[in-house]
Amino acid sequence: MTYYSWGLLKKQNLGTVKLDWPIKLDSYRSQNKPFLSYGMGRSYGDSCLLDDGTVLETRFLNRFSRFDDSSGMLTADAGVSFSEILELVVPRGWFLPVTPGTKYVTLGGAIANDIHGKNHHVDGTFGCYVESLKLLRSSGEIIQCSNQENSELFAATIGGLGLTGTILEASFRLKKVESSFIFSQTKQFANIDEFLEINRESEKNFPYTVAWIDCLSKGKDLGRGVYHRGRHASKNESVGLKPKSNRKPILSVPFYFPDFVLNNLTVRAFNEVYFRKATAEWKSEIIDYEPFFYPLDAVGNWNRIYGKRGFFQHQFVIPFEESDSSLRKIMQIVAESGLGSFLSVLKTFGEIKSPGMLSFPLPGYTLTLDFANIGVRANDLMDKLDRIVSDCGGRVYPAKDARMSAMMFKACYPNWEKFKQYQDENYTSSFWERVTTQ
Amino acid sequence: MNIIVFGATSAIAEALCRKFLSENHKAFLVGRNEEKLRKIMEDLEVRYPGKIVGHCHADLVDFEGHEKIISEAEKAFKEDVDTAIIAQGLLPNEEACLKDLTLIRRSYDINFFSYVSIVCKLADRFSASKRGTIVAISSVAGDRGRFSNPIYGSSKAALTAFLAGMRARLFKSGVRVVTVKPGIVDTPMTSHLKKSAMFAQVDQVADGIYSKLKKGSDVIYVPWFWRYIMFVIKHIPEMIFKKLTI
C-alpha cells in the first residue's frame, strides 16, 4: 500500500493493518515490523510515514465511549475526527479546548502532535486537556496512562509522534460555549511593526488571534498582512442565527494542478487581492465557527493546488527575547527569495507549558511558511532559516517537517534522549529515522 | 419505528443504525462479539441517548434461539417490533471452502439459513399485525456466480431469491421485504482486499439505503451505479463470462 502525507510525500510497499475492536493482537503482531499508526494523514512531512514496515490504520477505531454533559469530559476512540467531535458536542454547548487549522485530524493524531491553535497564548496545547489515554504497545500490552498512572509514558506520548505505541482511546476536557458562532474581527496591518502593536493589544482581550502575512512584500511593506481575532459569541449575540447544516467541503480540487500554476506571479497576485480584501479599520461580524477556524477545509484536497511535486510547510518558533531582530531577518530573507506561497501565518505562543516531552511550542513568535517543492532553492532557504532559528534558541515543528537535519532536531529538542526511553522498540517513522540516526 | 438489528456489529448495520437513530427511531441490537457490541452501544448512547432499548448477545447460527431474541426485543421495547435489519454475514476464504464442506456449510448457515429462519419468524408476527418492514443485506455478488466467489456469491443468490419469494408472499399482508445489494464497501470485512475507487464508505451506503427505503423501494443497489454495472455483468454471454477471472 502507498501512504501519503499532506505535503504529498509518499511511501510505498507498506503492509497495512486496519485496527478495529476487538483488537486482534495476533494479526497485528505477526506483521512486518516496525509499526506506525496512521490517522487522517494531515501531518505535512514524514512524521506520519514509514520507510518500511506496517502501517496501523486507526480509521475503524471511530466510536465515542462516554460523554459527561456536566463536566465536558469526552472519551473516544483515537480514530474519531475533530469534525465528528464538533458535530456531536457543539449542538450540546461544548467546543474543542484547542483546535488546529483543520477539523480533519484524528484524536490520536492531535495528541501525538500535541497540536496548538489560535488560542495558544491563553489556553496552551491540546495535550493540556488530555486526562488519560489507552496505549497499545507492540508487546500486545494495553497500558492506561494519565498524570496519576504511568505518568512518564503519558508525557512521552503527548507530542510523541506515535512513537510510544498506538493510542487506542483517550479522554479529554471540552470547553463550554454559549453558541456555535464566533464574534470575529479582521483588519489590515501595513508592516511588522503594526502587527506587533495590534497583537499586543489583541491578545489581552481575545482568546483567538492569528495573522496572515504576505511573505513576498518587502521594504516598508515587510510583514504586511491581515489580522484575525475572535471569541465565542454569546447567546444574545447569536439570537436568530442558524447554525450551518452541511459541514462537508462544497468544493474539491479534483486533480493535481500542473506545477506552473503556483508560482511567484500567481502568489503575488493572490496575496495582493487577499490583503486588499481586508479593511484598514476593524471589521466585525458574527460568523459560524467553521469559516473562522477552518477556512481551508471548505476546499477538499486543497493540497493538490501545489501539484504532484507537493510542498513543504515550515513552521518554527522564536523565543520572545530573540524575536525582534531574528523575526525581521527571517521575513526579509523569505521576501528576497521570492519563494514563499500564499499560506503564511504568524502568531504568538503563550507561557502555558504542555505536559508533552517533545512538545513544540515555547513562549515566542511562531511563523508558518509554505514552499512548493521546487528542489534545491527551497531546501537551501529552509536550511538557512533553521540556522537562524537554532541560533536564537527556537525550534521547528516536527508535525510539519520533512527535511530538518538530525543536528537541528537534537539541538532544539534536548529532551529527545529522555523520550527515547519510552519509545516502543518496534515503532518508528521516517521522520524519526532521519533526525536520530545521522 | 422500533427496529431490531441482527448482526449489529457489521459495519453496514452500525452505520444504518446510526442513520435510523438520527431520525428519532429506537433500536434493539443483536450481535455475537460481546466486546464489539458493547463498544457500538456506548457510541450510540453518546450520539443518541436513550434510543437503544436493549441488546442481546447471540450467535445467529443457533436458529433455535431466534424466537427468544425477538421476544426479548419486544419486552425491551414494551411494544411491537415493526422493523428488522438483518446484516450478519461472512466473507469466506473461497479456496479453503472448496476443499472443506464444513466451511461451506458454515458460510451458508450465516449468509442464508440464519436469514431464512429470522425472516420466517418475523413474517408470522408482522403479517398477524398487518405491518412491518424487513430489510435484509444481500449483495451484488448474488446477481451472478463469478470465478472469484462461487460460495459467497451462491449464498447471496439464494438469499436474494428467497427474499423475493417472501416479498411476494407477504405483500398482501402489508409487510415489506426489502433486499439491499451493496457493491463493494470499505469495512473490516473487506479490509484484506486491495482498495480501489470502487469502494464505497459505510456512511454513504447507509444514507443511500435510508433514502431508498423511504421512497418504498423493494430492491436497493447501493451506491446506485451498481444496478447498471450488474445489468451489464448479468448480460455478458456465458461463453465469454466463463473465461473471466473477476
mmCIF file of N, CA and C in Angstrom, chain A residues 81-173:
data_model
loop_
_atom_site.group_PDB
_atom_site.id
_atom_site.type_symbol
_atom_site.label_atom_id
_atom_site.label_comp_id
_atom_site.label_asym_id
_atom_site.label_seq_id
_atom_site.Cartn_x
_atom_site.Cartn_y
_atom_site.Cartn_z
ATOM 1 N N SER A 81 -12.580 11.760 14.429
ATOM 2 C CA SER A 81 -12.013 13.013 13.933
ATOM 3 C C SER A 81 -12.571 14.203 14.714
ATOM 4 N N PHE A 82 -11.853 15.312 14.667
ATOM 5 C CA PHE A 82 -12.317 16.549 15.300
ATOM 6 C C PHE A 82 -13.625 16.998 14.653
ATOM 7 N N SER A 83 -13.771 16.706 13.379
ATOM 8 C CA SER A 83 -15.004 17.042 12.683
ATOM 9 C C SER A 83 -16.189 16.322 13.320
ATOM 10 N N GLU A 84 -16.041 15.024 13.593
ATOM 11 C CA GLU A 84 -17.116 14.249 14.226
ATOM 12 C C GLU A 84 -17.362 14.715 15.649
ATOM 13 N N ILE A 85 -16.288 15.068 16.359
ATOM 14 C CA ILE A 85 -16.448 15.544 17.739
ATOM 15 C C ILE A 85 -17.254 16.837 17.744
ATOM 16 N N LEU A 86 -16.930 17.746 16.838
ATOM 17 C CA LEU A 86 -17.655 19.024 16.791
ATOM 18 C C LEU A 86 -19.129 18.811 16.474
ATOM 19 N N GLU A 87 -19.408 17.899 15.519
ATOM 20 C CA GLU A 87 -20.811 17.634 15.173
ATOM 21 C C GLU A 87 -21.588 17.115 16.364
ATOM 22 N N LEU A 88 -20.905 16.385 17.244
ATOM 23 C CA LEU A 88 -21.580 15.844 18.419
ATOM 24 C C LEU A 88 -21.744 16.904 19.499
ATOM 25 N N VAL A 89 -20.648 17.643 19.800
ATOM 26 C CA VAL A 89 -20.650 18.460 21.029
ATOM 27 C C VAL A 89 -21.136 19.895 20.863
ATOM 28 N N VAL A 90 -20.945 20.494 19.683
ATOM 29 C CA VAL A 90 -21.331 21.900 19.535
ATOM 30 C C VAL A 90 -22.831 22.109 19.762
ATOM 31 N N PRO A 91 -23.705 21.254 19.167
ATOM 32 C CA PRO A 91 -25.141 21.441 19.451
ATOM 33 C C PRO A 91 -25.481 21.286 20.937
ATOM 34 N N ARG A 92 -24.579 20.654 21.718
ATOM 35 C CA ARG A 92 -24.867 20.480 23.147
ATOM 36 C C ARG A 92 -24.168 21.538 24.002
ATOM 37 N N GLY A 93 -23.576 22.540 23.329
ATOM 38 C CA GLY A 93 -22.992 23.654 24.068
ATOM 39 C C GLY A 93 -21.548 23.470 24.496
ATOM 40 N N TRP A 94 -20.812 22.667 23.751
ATOM 41 C CA TRP A 94 -19.394 22.467 24.077
ATOM 42 C C TRP A 94 -18.543 22.681 22.830
ATOM 43 N N PHE A 95 -17.218 22.922 23.074
ATOM 44 C CA PHE A 95 -16.303 23.114 21.947
ATOM 45 C C PHE A 95 -14.967 22.470 22.269
ATOM 46 N N LEU A 96 -14.158 22.235 21.235
ATOM 47 C CA LEU A 96 -12.812 21.687 21.452
ATOM 48 C C LEU A 96 -11.994 22.692 22.255
ATOM 49 N N PRO A 97 -11.190 22.230 23.216
ATOM 50 C CA PRO A 97 -10.416 23.190 24.017
ATOM 51 C C PRO A 97 -9.327 23.851 23.169
ATOM 52 N N VAL A 98 -8.803 23.086 22.204
ATOM 53 C CA VAL A 98 -7.761 23.586 21.307
ATOM 54 C C VAL A 98 -8.021 22.924 19.960
ATOM 55 N N THR A 99 -7.955 23.681 18.876
ATOM 56 C CA THR A 99 -8.115 23.055 17.570
ATOM 57 C C THR A 99 -7.088 23.583 16.579
ATOM 58 N N PRO A 100 -6.565 22.719 15.702
ATOM 59 C CA PRO A 100 -5.642 23.205 14.679
ATOM 60 C C PRO A 100 -6.446 23.819 13.536
ATOM 61 N N GLY A 101 -5.783 24.136 12.427
ATOM 62 C CA GLY A 101 -6.450 24.820 11.318
ATOM 63 C C GLY A 101 -7.308 23.931 10.436
ATOM 64 N N THR A 102 -7.393 22.643 10.778
ATOM 65 C CA THR A 102 -8.280 21.755 10.050
ATOM 66 C C THR A 102 -9.000 20.866 11.055
ATOM 67 N N LYS A 103 -10.276 20.545 10.735
ATOM 68 C CA LYS A 103 -11.011 19.656 11.647
ATOM 69 C C LYS A 103 -10.845 18.196 11.222
ATOM 70 N N TYR A 104 -10.105 17.981 10.114
ATOM 71 C CA TYR A 104 -9.920 16.616 9.615
ATOM 72 C C TYR A 104 -8.640 16.008 10.175
ATOM 73 N N VAL A 105 -8.568 15.956 11.482
ATOM 74 C CA VAL A 105 -7.464 15.266 12.160
ATOM 75 C C VAL A 105 -8.102 14.314 13.152
ATOM 76 N N THR A 106 -7.375 13.234 13.483
ATOM 77 C CA THR A 106 -7.925 12.293 14.463
ATOM 78 C C THR A 106 -7.519 12.721 15.870
ATOM 79 N N LEU A 107 -8.251 12.187 16.857
ATOM 80 C CA LEU A 107 -7.936 12.465 18.253
ATOM 81 C C LEU A 107 -6.526 11.970 18.566
ATOM 82 N N GLY A 108 -6.184 10.787 18.057
ATOM 83 C CA GLY A 108 -4.842 10.230 18.279
ATOM 84 C C GLY A 108 -3.766 11.123 17.682
ATOM 85 N N GLY A 109 -4.015 11.612 16.469
ATOM 86 C CA GLY A 109 -3.058 12.482 15.797
ATOM 87 C C GLY A 109 -2.896 13.811 16.535
ATOM 88 N N ALA A 110 -4.004 14.312 17.065
ATOM 89 C CA ALA A 110 -3.950 15.583 17.791
ATOM 90 C C ALA A 110 -3.094 15.442 19.046
ATOM 91 N N ILE A 111 -3.178 14.287 19.698
ATOM 92 C CA ILE A 111 -2.377 14.048 20.894
ATOM 93 C C ILE A 111 -0.921 13.806 20.509
ATOM 94 N N ALA A 112 -0.703 12.969 19.495
ATOM 95 C CA ALA A 112 0.663 12.606 19.094
ATOM 96 C C ALA A 112 1.462 13.816 18.617
ATOM 97 N N ASN A 113 0.781 14.822 18.077
ATOM 98 C CA ASN A 113 1.478 16.024 17.628
ATOM 99 C C ASN A 113 1.308 17.174 18.603
ATOM 100 N N ASP A 114 0.589 16.916 19.701
ATOM 101 C CA ASP A 114 0.314 17.936 20.711
ATOM 102 C C ASP A 114 -0.049 19.253 20.028
ATOM 103 N N ILE A 115 -1.109 19.187 19.215
ATOM 104 C CA ILE A 115 -1.441 20.319 18.370
ATOM 105 C C ILE A 115 -1.793 21.584 19.165
ATOM 106 N N HIS A 116 -1.604 22.710 18.483
ATOM 107 C CA HIS A 116 -1.914 24.006 19.075
ATOM 108 C C HIS A 116 -2.839 24.734 18.110
ATOM 109 N N GLY A 117 -3.411 25.849 18.570
ATOM 110 C CA GLY A 117 -4.322 26.601 17.698
ATOM 111 C C GLY A 117 -4.214 28.090 17.947
ATOM 112 N N LYS A 118 -5.244 28.819 17.501
ATOM 113 C CA LYS A 118 -5.245 30.281 17.609
ATOM 114 C C LYS A 118 -5.286 30.768 19.050
ATOM 115 N N ASN A 119 -5.583 29.860 19.996
ATOM 116 C CA ASN A 119 -5.714 30.287 21.385
ATOM 117 C C ASN A 119 -4.544 29.843 22.258
ATOM 118 N N HIS A 120 -3.412 29.524 21.633
ATOM 119 C CA HIS A 120 -2.290 29.029 22.459
ATOM 120 C C HIS A 120 -1.881 30.051 23.519
ATOM 121 N N HIS A 121 -1.972 31.345 23.173
ATOM 122 C CA HIS A 121 -1.474 32.364 24.105
ATOM 123 C C HIS A 121 -2.259 32.403 25.414
ATOM 124 N N VAL A 122 -3.491 31.842 25.421
ATOM 125 C CA VAL A 122 -4.225 31.762 26.695
ATOM 126 C C VAL A 122 -4.502 30.330 27.146
ATOM 127 N N ASP A 123 -4.564 29.388 26.197
ATOM 128 C CA ASP A 123 -5.022 28.046 26.565
ATOM 129 C C ASP A 123 -3.987 26.926 26.416
ATOM 130 N N GLY A 124 -2.842 27.201 25.815
ATOM 131 C CA GLY A 124 -1.843 26.136 25.673
ATOM 132 C C GLY A 124 -2.175 25.153 24.561
ATOM 133 N N THR A 125 -1.593 23.951 24.641
ATOM 134 C CA THR A 125 -1.793 22.947 23.591
ATOM 135 C C THR A 125 -2.909 21.980 23.959
ATOM 136 N N PHE A 126 -3.253 21.113 23.006
ATOM 137 C CA PHE A 126 -4.302 20.107 23.219
ATOM 138 C C PHE A 126 -3.923 19.158 24.347
ATOM 139 N N GLY A 127 -2.620 18.848 24.429
ATOM 140 C CA GLY A 127 -2.131 17.931 25.468
ATOM 141 C C GLY A 127 -2.474 18.378 26.885
ATOM 142 N N CYS A 128 -2.669 19.686 27.064
ATOM 143 C CA CYS A 128 -3.011 20.210 28.395
ATOM 144 C C CYS A 128 -4.398 19.767 28.849
ATOM 145 N N TYR A 129 -5.215 19.283 27.919
ATOM 146 C CA TYR A 129 -6.603 18.939 28.230
ATOM 147 C C TYR A 129 -6.874 17.438 28.214
ATOM 148 N N VAL A 130 -5.807 16.661 27.951
ATOM 149 C CA VAL A 130 -5.981 15.217 27.909
ATOM 150 C C VAL A 130 -5.897 14.673 29.332
ATOM 151 N N GLU A 131 -6.916 13.944 29.724
ATOM 152 C CA GLU A 131 -6.988 13.420 31.088
ATOM 153 C C GLU A 131 -6.280 12.065 31.176
ATOM 154 N N SER A 132 -6.523 11.214 30.182
ATOM 155 C CA SER A 132 -5.934 9.868 30.189
ATOM 156 C C SER A 132 -5.998 9.294 28.779
ATOM 157 N N LEU A 133 -5.218 8.231 28.562
ATOM 158 C CA LEU A 133 -5.302 7.554 27.264
ATOM 159 C C LEU A 133 -4.946 6.078 27.421
ATOM 160 N N LYS A 134 -5.401 5.269 26.428
ATOM 161 C CA LYS A 134 -5.088 3.823 26.423
ATOM 162 C C LYS A 134 -4.076 3.643 25.306
ATOM 163 N N LEU A 135 -2.925 3.081 25.636
ATOM 164 C CA LEU A 135 -1.853 2.936 24.660
ATOM 165 C C LEU A 135 -1.580 1.469 24.368
ATOM 166 N N LEU A 136 -1.548 1.108 23.076
ATOM 167 C CA LEU A 136 -1.233 -0.264 22.674
ATOM 168 C C LEU A 136 0.257 -0.334 22.349
ATOM 169 N N ARG A 137 0.970 -1.247 22.988
ATOM 170 C CA ARG A 137 2.386 -1.417 22.717
ATOM 171 C C ARG A 137 2.582 -2.642 21.822
ATOM 172 N N SER A 138 3.740 -2.758 21.185
ATOM 173 C CA SER A 138 3.954 -3.875 20.260
ATOM 174 C C SER A 138 4.019 -5.215 20.999
ATOM 175 N N SER A 139 4.214 -5.169 22.328
ATOM 176 C CA SER A 139 4.210 -6.411 23.102
ATOM 177 C C SER A 139 2.807 -6.986 23.200
ATOM 178 N N GLY A 140 1.797 -6.164 22.831
ATOM 179 C CA GLY A 140 0.417 -6.609 22.952
ATOM 180 C C GLY A 140 -0.258 -6.025 24.188
ATOM 181 N N GLU A 141 0.557 -5.425 25.062
ATOM 182 C CA GLU A 141 0.003 -4.800 26.275
ATOM 183 C C GLU A 141 -0.813 -3.565 25.937
ATOM 184 N N ILE A 142 -1.925 -3.373 26.642
ATOM 185 C CA ILE A 142 -2.674 -2.117 26.505
ATOM 186 C C ILE A 142 -2.518 -1.387 27.832
ATOM 187 N N ILE A 143 -1.856 -0.228 27.793
ATOM 188 C CA ILE A 143 -1.490 0.464 29.036
ATOM 189 C C ILE A 143 -2.333 1.714 29.248
ATOM 190 N N GLN A 144 -2.893 1.856 30.446
ATOM 191 C CA GLN A 144 -3.662 3.047 30.793
ATOM 192 C C GLN A 144 -2.667 4.113 31.266
ATOM 193 N N CYS A 145 -2.705 5.300 30.662
ATOM 194 C CA CYS A 145 -1.755 6.365 31.031
ATOM 195 C C CYS A 145 -2.486 7.636 31.425
ATOM 196 N N SER A 146 -1.955 8.305 32.442
ATOM 197 C CA SER A 146 -2.515 9.590 32.853
ATOM 198 C C SER A 146 -1.476 10.247 33.741
ATOM 199 N N ASN A 147 -1.825 11.389 34.345
ATOM 200 C CA ASN A 147 -0.885 12.034 35.273
ATOM 201 C C ASN A 147 -0.674 11.215 36.533
ATOM 202 N N GLN A 148 -1.658 10.326 36.819
ATOM 203 C CA GLN A 148 -1.550 9.527 38.045
ATOM 204 C C GLN A 148 -0.998 8.131 37.781
ATOM 205 N N GLU A 149 -1.131 7.671 36.544
ATOM 206 C CA GLU A 149 -0.770 6.280 36.221
ATOM 207 C C GLU A 149 0.169 6.269 35.026
ATOM 208 N N ASN A 150 1.356 5.681 35.173
ATOM 209 C CA ASN A 150 2.323 5.646 34.059
ATOM 210 C C ASN A 150 2.536 7.050 33.502
ATOM 211 N N SER A 151 2.754 7.997 34.417
ATOM 212 C CA SER A 151 2.777 9.411 34.046
ATOM 213 C C SER A 151 3.915 9.772 33.095
ATOM 214 N N GLU A 152 5.052 9.109 33.190
ATOM 215 C CA GLU A 152 6.161 9.442 32.286
ATOM 216 C C GLU A 152 5.824 8.993 30.860
ATOM 217 N N LEU A 153 5.206 7.814 30.743
ATOM 218 C CA LEU A 153 4.802 7.310 29.425
ATOM 219 C C LEU A 153 3.724 8.229 28.846
ATOM 220 N N PHE A 154 2.851 8.735 29.718
ATOM 221 C CA PHE A 154 1.799 9.691 29.331
ATOM 222 C C PHE A 154 2.449 10.942 28.745
ATOM 223 N N ALA A 155 3.434 11.491 29.456
ATOM 224 C CA ALA A 155 4.124 12.702 28.998
ATOM 225 C C ALA A 155 4.885 12.444 27.696
ATOM 226 N N ALA A 156 5.411 11.239 27.540
ATOM 227 C CA ALA A 156 6.143 10.911 26.311
ATOM 228 C C ALA A 156 5.187 10.776 25.134
ATOM 229 N N THR A 157 3.979 10.264 25.387
ATOM 230 C CA THR A 157 3.014 10.017 24.317
ATOM 231 C C THR A 157 2.400 11.310 23.797
ATOM 232 N N ILE A 158 2.222 12.300 24.699
ATOM 233 C CA ILE A 158 1.708 13.595 24.250
ATOM 234 C C ILE A 158 2.814 14.292 23.464
ATOM 235 N N GLY A 159 2.572 14.530 22.189
ATOM 236 C CA GLY A 159 3.616 15.100 21.336
ATOM 237 C C GLY A 159 4.644 14.059 20.935
ATOM 238 N N GLY A 160 4.366 12.789 21.232
ATOM 239 C CA GLY A 160 5.327 11.722 20.987
ATOM 240 C C GLY A 160 5.317 11.168 19.573
ATOM 241 N N LEU A 161 4.600 11.809 18.654
ATOM 242 C CA LEU A 161 4.627 11.470 17.236
ATOM 243 C C LEU A 161 4.332 10.004 16.944
ATOM 244 N N GLY A 162 3.547 9.376 17.811
ATOM 245 C CA GLY A 162 3.144 7.986 17.574
ATOM 246 C C GLY A 162 4.227 6.975 17.855
ATOM 247 N N LEU A 163 5.330 7.402 18.454
ATOM 248 C CA LEU A 163 6.471 6.508 18.608
ATOM 249 C C LEU A 163 6.449 5.668 19.872
ATOM 250 N N THR A 164 5.491 5.960 20.774
ATOM 251 C CA THR A 164 5.435 5.175 22.011
ATOM 252 C C THR A 164 4.468 4.006 21.873
ATOM 253 N N GLY A 165 3.772 3.934 20.736
ATOM 254 C CA GLY A 165 2.777 2.884 20.546
ATOM 255 C C GLY A 165 1.564 3.485 19.868
ATOM 256 N N THR A 166 0.476 2.713 19.776
ATOM 257 C CA THR A 166 -0.734 3.229 19.139
ATOM 258 C C THR A 166 -1.734 3.647 20.206
ATOM 259 N N ILE A 167 -2.143 4.917 20.154
ATOM 260 C CA ILE A 167 -3.178 5.389 21.081
ATOM 261 C C ILE A 167 -4.504 4.789 20.609
ATOM 262 N N LEU A 168 -5.213 4.077 21.485
ATOM 263 C CA LEU A 168 -6.477 3.442 21.097
ATOM 264 C C LEU A 168 -7.673 4.305 21.472
ATOM 265 N N GLU A 169 -7.556 4.967 22.632
ATOM 266 C CA GLU A 169 -8.696 5.714 23.150
ATOM 267 C C GLU A 169 -8.156 6.824 24.046
ATOM 268 N N ALA A 170 -8.872 7.931 24.175
ATOM 269 C CA ALA A 170 -8.412 8.985 25.073
ATOM 270 C C ALA A 170 -9.603 9.741 25.655
ATOM 271 N N SER A 171 -9.376 10.321 26.854
ATOM 272 C CA SER A 171 -10.390 11.167 27.491
ATOM 273 C C SER A 171 -9.829 12.564 27.571
ATOM 274 N N PHE A 172 -10.651 13.562 27.230
ATOM 275 C CA PHE A 172 -10.173 14.935 27.323
ATOM 276 C C PHE A 172 -11.327 15.867 27.674
ATOM 277 N N ARG A 173 -10.970 17.064 28.153
ATOM 278 C CA ARG A 173 -11.984 18.032 28.622
ATOM 279 C C ARG A 173 -12.329 19.017 27.522
#
